[in-house]
CSV table of C-alpha atoms in Angstrom, one decimal:
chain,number,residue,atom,x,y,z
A,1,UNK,CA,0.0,0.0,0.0
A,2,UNK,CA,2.7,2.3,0.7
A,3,UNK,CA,4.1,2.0,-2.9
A,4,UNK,CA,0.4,3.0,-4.4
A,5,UNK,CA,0.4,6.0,-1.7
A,6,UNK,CA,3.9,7.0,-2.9
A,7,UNK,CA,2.9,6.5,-6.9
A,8,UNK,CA,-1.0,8.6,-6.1
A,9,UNK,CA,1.2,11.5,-4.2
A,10,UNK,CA,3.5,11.7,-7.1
A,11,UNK,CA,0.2,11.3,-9.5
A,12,UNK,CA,-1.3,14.3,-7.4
A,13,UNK,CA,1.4,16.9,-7.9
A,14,UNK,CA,2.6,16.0,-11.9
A,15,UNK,CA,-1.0,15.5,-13.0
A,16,UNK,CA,-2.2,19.1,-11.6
A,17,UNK,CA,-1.5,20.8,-14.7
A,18,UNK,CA,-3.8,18.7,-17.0
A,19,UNK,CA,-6.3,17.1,-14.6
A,20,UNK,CA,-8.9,19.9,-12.7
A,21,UNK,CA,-8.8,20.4,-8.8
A,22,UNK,CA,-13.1,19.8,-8.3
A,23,UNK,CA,-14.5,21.6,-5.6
A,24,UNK,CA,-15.3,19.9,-2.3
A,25,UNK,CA,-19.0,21.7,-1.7
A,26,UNK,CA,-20.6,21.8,1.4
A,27,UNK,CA,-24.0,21.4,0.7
A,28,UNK,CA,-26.5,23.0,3.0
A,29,UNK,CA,-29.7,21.5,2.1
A,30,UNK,CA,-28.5,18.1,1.9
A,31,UNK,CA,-26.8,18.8,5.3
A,32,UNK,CA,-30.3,20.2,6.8
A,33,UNK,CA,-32.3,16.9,5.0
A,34,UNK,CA,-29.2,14.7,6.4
A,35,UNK,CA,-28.6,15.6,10.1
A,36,UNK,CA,-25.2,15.3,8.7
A,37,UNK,CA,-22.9,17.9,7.8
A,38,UNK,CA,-22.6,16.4,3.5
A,39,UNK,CA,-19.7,17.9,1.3
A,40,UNK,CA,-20.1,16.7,-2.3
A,41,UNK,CA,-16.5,16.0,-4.2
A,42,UNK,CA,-17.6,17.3,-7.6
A,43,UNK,CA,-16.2,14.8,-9.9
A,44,UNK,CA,-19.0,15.3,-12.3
A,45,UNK,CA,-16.7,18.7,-13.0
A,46,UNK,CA,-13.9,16.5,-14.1
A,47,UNK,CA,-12.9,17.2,-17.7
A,48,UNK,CA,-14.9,14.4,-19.5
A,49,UNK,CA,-17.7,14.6,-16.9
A,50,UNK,CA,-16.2,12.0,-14.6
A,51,UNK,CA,-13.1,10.5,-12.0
A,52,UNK,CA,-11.9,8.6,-15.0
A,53,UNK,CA,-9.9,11.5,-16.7
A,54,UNK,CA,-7.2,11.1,-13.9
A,55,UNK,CA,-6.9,6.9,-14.3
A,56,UNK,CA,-6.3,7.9,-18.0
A,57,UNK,CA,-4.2,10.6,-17.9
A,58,UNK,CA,-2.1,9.0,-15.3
A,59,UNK,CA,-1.3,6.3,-17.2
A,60,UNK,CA,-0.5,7.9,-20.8
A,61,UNK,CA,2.4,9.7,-18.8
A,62,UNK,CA,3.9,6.6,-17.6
A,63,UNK,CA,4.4,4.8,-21.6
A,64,UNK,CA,7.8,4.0,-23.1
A,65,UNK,CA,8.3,6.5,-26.1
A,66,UNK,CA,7.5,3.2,-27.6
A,67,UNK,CA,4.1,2.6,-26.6
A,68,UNK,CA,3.1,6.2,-26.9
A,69,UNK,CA,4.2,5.4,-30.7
A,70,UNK,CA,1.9,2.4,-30.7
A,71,UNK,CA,-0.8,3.9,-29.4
A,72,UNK,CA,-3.2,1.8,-26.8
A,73,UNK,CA,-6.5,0.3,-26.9
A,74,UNK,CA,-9.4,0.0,-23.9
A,75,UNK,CA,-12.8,-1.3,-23.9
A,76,UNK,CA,-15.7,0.6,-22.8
A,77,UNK,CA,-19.1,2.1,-23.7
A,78,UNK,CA,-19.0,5.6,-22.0
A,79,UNK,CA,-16.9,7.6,-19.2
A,80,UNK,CA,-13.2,4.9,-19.6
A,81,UNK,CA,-13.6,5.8,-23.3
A,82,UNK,CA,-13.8,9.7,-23.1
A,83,UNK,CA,-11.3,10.1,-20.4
A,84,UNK,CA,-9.1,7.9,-22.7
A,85,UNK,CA,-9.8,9.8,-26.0
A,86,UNK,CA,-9.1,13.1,-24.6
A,87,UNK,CA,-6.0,12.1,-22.7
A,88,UNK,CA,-5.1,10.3,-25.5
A,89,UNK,CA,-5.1,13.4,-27.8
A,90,UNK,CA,-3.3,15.5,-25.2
A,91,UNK,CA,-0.3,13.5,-24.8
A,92,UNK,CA,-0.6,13.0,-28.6
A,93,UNK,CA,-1.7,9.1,-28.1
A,94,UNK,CA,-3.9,7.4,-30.5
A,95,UNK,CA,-6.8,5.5,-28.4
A,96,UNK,CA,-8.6,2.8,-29.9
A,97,UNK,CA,-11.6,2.2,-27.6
A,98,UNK,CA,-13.7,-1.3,-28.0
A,99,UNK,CA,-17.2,-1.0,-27.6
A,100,UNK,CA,-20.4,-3.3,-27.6
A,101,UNK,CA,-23.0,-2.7,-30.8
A,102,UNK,CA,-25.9,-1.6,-27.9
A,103,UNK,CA,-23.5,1.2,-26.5
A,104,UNK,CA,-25.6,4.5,-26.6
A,105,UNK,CA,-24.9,6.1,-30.0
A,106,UNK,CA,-23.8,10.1,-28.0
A,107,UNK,CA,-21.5,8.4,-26.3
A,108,UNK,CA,-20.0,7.2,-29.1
A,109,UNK,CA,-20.1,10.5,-30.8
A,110,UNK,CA,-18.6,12.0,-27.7
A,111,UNK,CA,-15.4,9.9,-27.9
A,112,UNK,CA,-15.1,10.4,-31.6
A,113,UNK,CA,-15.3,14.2,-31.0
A,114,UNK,CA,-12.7,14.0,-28.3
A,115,UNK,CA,-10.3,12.3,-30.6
A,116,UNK,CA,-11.0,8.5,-29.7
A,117,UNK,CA,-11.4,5.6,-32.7
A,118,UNK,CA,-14.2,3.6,-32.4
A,119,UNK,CA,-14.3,0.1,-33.1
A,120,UNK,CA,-17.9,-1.7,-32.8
A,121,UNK,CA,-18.0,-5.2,-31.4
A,122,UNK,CA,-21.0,-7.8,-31.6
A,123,UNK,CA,-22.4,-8.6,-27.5
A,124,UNK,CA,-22.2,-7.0,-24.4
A,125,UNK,CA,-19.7,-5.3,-22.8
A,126,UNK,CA,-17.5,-8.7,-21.9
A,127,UNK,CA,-17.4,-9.3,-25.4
A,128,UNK,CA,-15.7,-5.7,-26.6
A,129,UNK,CA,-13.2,-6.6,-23.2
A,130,UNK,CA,-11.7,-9.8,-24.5
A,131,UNK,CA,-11.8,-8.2,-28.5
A,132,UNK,CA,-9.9,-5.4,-26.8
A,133,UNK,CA,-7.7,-7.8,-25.3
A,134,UNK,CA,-6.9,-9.8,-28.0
A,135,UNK,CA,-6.3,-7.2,-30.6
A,136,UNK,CA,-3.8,-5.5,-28.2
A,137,UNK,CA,-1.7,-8.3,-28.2
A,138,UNK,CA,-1.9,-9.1,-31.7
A,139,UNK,CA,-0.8,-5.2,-32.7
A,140,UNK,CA,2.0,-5.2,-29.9
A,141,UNK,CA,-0.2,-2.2,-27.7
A,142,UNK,CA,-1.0,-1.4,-24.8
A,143,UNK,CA,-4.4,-2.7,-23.3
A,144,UNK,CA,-5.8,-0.4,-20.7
A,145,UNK,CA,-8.1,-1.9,-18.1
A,146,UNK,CA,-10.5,0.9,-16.2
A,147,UNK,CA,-9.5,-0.6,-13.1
A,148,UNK,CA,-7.2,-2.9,-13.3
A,149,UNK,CA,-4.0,-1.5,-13.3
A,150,UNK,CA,-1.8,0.2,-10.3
A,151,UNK,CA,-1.2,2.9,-12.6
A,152,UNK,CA,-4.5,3.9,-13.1
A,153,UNK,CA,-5.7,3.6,-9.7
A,154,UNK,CA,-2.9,5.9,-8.5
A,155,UNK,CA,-4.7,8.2,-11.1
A,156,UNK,CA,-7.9,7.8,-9.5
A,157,UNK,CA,-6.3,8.4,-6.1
A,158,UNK,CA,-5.7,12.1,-6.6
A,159,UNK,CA,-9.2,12.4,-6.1
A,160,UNK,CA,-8.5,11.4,-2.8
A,161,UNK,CA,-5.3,13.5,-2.1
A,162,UNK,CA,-7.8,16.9,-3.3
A,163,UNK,CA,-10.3,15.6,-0.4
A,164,UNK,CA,-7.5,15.4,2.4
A,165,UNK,CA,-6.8,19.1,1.5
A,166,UNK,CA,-10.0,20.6,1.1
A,167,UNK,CA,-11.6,19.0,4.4
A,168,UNK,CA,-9.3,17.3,6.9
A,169,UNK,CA,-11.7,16.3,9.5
A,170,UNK,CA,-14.1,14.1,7.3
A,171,UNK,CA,-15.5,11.0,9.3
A,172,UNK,CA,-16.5,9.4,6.8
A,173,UNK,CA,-16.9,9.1,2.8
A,174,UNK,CA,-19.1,7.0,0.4
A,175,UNK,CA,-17.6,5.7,-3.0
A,176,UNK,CA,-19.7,4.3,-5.7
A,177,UNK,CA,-17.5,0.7,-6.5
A,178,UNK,CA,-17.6,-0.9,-10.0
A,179,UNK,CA,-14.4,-2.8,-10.4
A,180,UNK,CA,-12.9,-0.8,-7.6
A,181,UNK,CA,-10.5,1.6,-9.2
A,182,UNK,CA,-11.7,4.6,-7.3
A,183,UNK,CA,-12.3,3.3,-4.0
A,184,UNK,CA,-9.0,1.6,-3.8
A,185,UNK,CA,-6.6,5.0,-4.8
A,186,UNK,CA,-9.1,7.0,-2.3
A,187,UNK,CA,-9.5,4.8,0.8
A,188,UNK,CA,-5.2,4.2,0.0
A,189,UNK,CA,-5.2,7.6,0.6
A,190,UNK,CA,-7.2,8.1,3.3
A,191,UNK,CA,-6.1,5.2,5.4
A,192,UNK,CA,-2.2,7.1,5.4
A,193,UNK,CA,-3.4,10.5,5.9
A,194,UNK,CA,-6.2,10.8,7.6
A,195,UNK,CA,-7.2,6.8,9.6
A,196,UNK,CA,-10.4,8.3,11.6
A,197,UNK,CA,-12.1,8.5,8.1
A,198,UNK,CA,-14.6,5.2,7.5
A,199,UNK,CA,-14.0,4.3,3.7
A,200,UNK,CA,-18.0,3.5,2.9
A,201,UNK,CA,-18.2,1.6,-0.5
A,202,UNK,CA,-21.5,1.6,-2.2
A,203,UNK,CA,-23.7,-0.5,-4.5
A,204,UNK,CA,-26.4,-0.6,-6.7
A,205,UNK,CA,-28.7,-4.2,-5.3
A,206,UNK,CA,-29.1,-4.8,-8.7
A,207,UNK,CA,-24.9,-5.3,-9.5
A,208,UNK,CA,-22.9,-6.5,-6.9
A,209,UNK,CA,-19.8,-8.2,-8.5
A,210,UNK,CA,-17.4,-6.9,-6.0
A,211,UNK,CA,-19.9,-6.7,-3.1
A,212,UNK,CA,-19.9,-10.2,-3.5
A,213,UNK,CA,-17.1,-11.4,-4.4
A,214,UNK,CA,-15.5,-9.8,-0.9
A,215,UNK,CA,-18.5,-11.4,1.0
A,216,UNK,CA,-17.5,-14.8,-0.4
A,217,UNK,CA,-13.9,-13.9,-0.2
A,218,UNK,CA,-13.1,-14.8,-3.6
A,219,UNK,CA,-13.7,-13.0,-7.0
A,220,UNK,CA,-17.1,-15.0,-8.5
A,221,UNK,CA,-19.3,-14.3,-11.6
A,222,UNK,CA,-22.5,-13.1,-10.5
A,223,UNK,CA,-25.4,-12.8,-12.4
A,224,UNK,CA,-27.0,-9.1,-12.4
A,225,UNK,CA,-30.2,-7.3,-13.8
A,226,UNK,CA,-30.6,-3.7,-15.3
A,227,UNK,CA,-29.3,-0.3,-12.9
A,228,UNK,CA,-29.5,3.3,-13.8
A,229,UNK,CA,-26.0,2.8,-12.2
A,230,UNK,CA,-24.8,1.9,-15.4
A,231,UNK,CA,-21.0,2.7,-14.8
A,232,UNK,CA,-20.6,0.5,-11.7
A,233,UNK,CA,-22.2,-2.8,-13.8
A,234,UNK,CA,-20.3,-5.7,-15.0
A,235,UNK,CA,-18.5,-8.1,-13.4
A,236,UNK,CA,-14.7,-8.1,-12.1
A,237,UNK,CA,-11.9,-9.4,-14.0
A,238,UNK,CA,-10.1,-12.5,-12.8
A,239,UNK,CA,-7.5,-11.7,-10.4
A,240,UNK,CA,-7.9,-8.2,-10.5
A,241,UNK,CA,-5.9,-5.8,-8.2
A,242,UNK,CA,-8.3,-4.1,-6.7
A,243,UNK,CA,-10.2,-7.6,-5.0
A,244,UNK,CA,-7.1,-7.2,-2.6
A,245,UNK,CA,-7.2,-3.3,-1.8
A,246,UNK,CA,-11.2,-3.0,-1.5
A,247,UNK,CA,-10.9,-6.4,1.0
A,248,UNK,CA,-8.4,-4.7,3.0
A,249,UNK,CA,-9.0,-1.2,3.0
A,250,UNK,CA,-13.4,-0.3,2.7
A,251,UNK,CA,-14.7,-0.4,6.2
A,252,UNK,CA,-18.1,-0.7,5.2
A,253,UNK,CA,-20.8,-1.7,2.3
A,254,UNK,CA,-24.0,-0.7,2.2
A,255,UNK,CA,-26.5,-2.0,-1.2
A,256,UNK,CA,-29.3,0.7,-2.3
A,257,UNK,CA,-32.0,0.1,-4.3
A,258,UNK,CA,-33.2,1.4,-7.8
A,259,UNK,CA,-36.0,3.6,-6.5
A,260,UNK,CA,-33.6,4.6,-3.7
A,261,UNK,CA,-30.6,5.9,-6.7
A,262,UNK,CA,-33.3,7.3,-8.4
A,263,UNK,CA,-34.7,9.5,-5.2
A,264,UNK,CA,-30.9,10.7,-4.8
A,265,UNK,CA,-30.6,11.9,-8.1
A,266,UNK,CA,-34.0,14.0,-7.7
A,267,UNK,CA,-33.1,15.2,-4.3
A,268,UNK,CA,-29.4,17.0,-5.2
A,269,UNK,CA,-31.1,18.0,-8.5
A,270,UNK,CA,-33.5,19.9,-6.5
A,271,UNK,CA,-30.9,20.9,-3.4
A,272,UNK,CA,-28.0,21.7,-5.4
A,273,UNK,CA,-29.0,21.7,-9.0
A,274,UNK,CA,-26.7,19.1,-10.0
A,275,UNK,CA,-27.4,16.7,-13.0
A,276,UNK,CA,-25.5,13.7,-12.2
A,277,UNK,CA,-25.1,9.7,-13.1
A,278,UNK,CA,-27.1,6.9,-11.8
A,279,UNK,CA,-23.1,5.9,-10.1
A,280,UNK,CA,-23.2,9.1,-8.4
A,281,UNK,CA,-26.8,8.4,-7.2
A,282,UNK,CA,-25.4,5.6,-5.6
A,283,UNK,CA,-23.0,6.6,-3.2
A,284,UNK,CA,-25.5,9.6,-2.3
A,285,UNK,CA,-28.5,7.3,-2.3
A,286,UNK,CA,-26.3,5.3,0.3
A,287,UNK,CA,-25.3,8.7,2.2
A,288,UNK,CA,-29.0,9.4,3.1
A,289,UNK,CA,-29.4,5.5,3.6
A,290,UNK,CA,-26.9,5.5,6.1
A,291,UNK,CA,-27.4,9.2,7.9
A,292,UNK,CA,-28.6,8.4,11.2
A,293,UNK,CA,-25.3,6.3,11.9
A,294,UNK,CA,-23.2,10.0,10.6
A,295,UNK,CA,-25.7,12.5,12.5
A,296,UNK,CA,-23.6,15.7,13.2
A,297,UNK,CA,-20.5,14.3,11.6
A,298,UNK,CA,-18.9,15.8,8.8
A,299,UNK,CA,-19.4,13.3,5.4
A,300,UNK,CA,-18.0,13.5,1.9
A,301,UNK,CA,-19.8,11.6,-0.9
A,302,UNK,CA,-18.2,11.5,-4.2
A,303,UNK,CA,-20.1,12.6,-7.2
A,304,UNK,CA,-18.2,10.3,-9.6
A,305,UNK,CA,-19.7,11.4,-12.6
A,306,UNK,CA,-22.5,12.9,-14.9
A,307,UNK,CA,-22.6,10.8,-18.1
A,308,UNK,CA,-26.1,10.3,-18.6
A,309,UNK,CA,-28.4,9.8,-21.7
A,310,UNK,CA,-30.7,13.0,-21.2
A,311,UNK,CA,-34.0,10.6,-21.8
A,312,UNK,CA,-32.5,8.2,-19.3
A,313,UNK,CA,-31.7,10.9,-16.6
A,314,UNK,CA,-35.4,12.8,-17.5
A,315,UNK,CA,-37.4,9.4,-16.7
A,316,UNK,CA,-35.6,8.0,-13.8
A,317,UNK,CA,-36.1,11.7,-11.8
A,318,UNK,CA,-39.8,11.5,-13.1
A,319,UNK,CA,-40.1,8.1,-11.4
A,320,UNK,CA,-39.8,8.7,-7.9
């Protein structure tokens, strides 16, 4: 762990130029709804529109002259795919992202206009992965998981080096976890700077790869259904890094439901007139879950992201 610290707070001070220093809010409604005292870590303000930006850029530093020559290829069907088209263009990278036939057609657009190349796989999401995969190896480039990979965790762990410098005294903090990326560069951070603050990881019921995988203690395939939490869906990949930080460093997991993401996302649209991802509903949908436990105590909940189909975002807030 101390190597990941040391990579994040080397991360934190060469990434400052490219990657944007989001606010820390307080939010005084939420607070007042709460009975906590909630400060919102605005990654939805994140060029891109989410966390991922920092994974990316992070790692597009680190290539051999080589690989940067190669270019690199990823898999993914919205926020892995922008961050890694527009850092990709920045350091002067091509990025080749992967991405299932069913991926929604202005996300698509959204990586082409950031400088990503598309390449259109038949299946789901699993399938554009191992395509991804495959064709990195057979072209000699550089596959980038979205989680998988120390490099891009210490990316994602700036976000947690801003936090410790914008509010000290947090007690606690909810993270939206996927394949764990996030929550394992900002509980690494947390846990050597500031060891009072409880590391909350959050779930949608509906997609609980990693929930359950550490309640089983192994990495498993498990079977999900439909979330407006899109961006935390899909299952974990073998072996993955992150099994091992999330096991040893979140302090607590808490499942929400649909109706309960969906009534999160309503809320701050109305409290703080934020428009943000079922992924960020999650971890603030958990936040209110949990608020009776955090009563007077100060609590950060990250707003991972924003990337949401305006149809999609229009008839979930309508719902509740």
């Amino acid at each position: 762990m101390n190597t990941l610290f040391d990579a994040i707070k080397e991360a934190h001070q060469v990434l400052r130029p490219q990657v944007r220093v989001t606010p820390l809010e307080y939010s005084p409604l939420l607070s007042q709804h709460s009975g906590c005292e909630i400060y919102l870590k605005c990654e939805h303000l994140q060029h891109t529109g989410s966390f991922k930006f920092r994974g990316a850029s992070n790692k597009l530093r680190l290539l051999t002259d080589e690989q940067r020559q190669n270019g690199v290829i990823t898999a993914s069907t919205g926020n892995h795919g922008q961050a890694m088209a527009l850092a990709g263009k920045l350091a002067g990278v091509k990025a080749t992202i992967y991405a299932p036939e069913q991926a929604a057609a202005i996300k698509l657009e959204l990586i082409r206009a950031l400088g990503g190349h598309i390449e259109r796989v038949a299946g789901d999401a699993l399938n554009a992965e191992l395509a991804a995969s495959i064709a990195a190896e057979q072209q000699g480039k550089v596959y980038i998981s979205p989680y998988n990979d120390p490099q891009v965790i210490a990316g994602q762990g700036t976000c947690g080096m801003e936090m410790v410098e914008q509010q000290p005294e947090l007690d606690a903090v909810f993270v939206a976890v996927g394949g764990g990326g996030l929550i394992s560069g900002i509980a690494t951070v947390l846990k050597k700077l500031s060891d009072k603050t409880q590391v909350i990881g959050c779930w949608p019921a509906n997609a609980t790869s990693m929930y359950t995988s550490l309640e089983n203690g192994q990495i498993q395939e498990v079977a999900e259904q439909e979330t407006l939490s899109d961006g935390t869906a899909g299952g974990v990949e073998p072996e993955a890094v992150t099994f091992a930080l999330c096991q040893q460093l979140i302090d607590q997991k808490v499942l929400v439901s649909e109706q309960e993401i969906k009534a999160a996302m309503r809320l701050i649209a109305h409290t703080d007139r934020w428009m943000i991802e079922g992924a960020a509903g999650v971890a603030l949908a958990a936040a209110l879950k949990l608020a009776p436990r955090w009563r007077g105590k100060k609590v950060a909940v990250v707003l991972c992201g924003k990337n949401i189909v305006l149809e999609k975002y229009l008839g979930a807030i309508a719902e509740c």
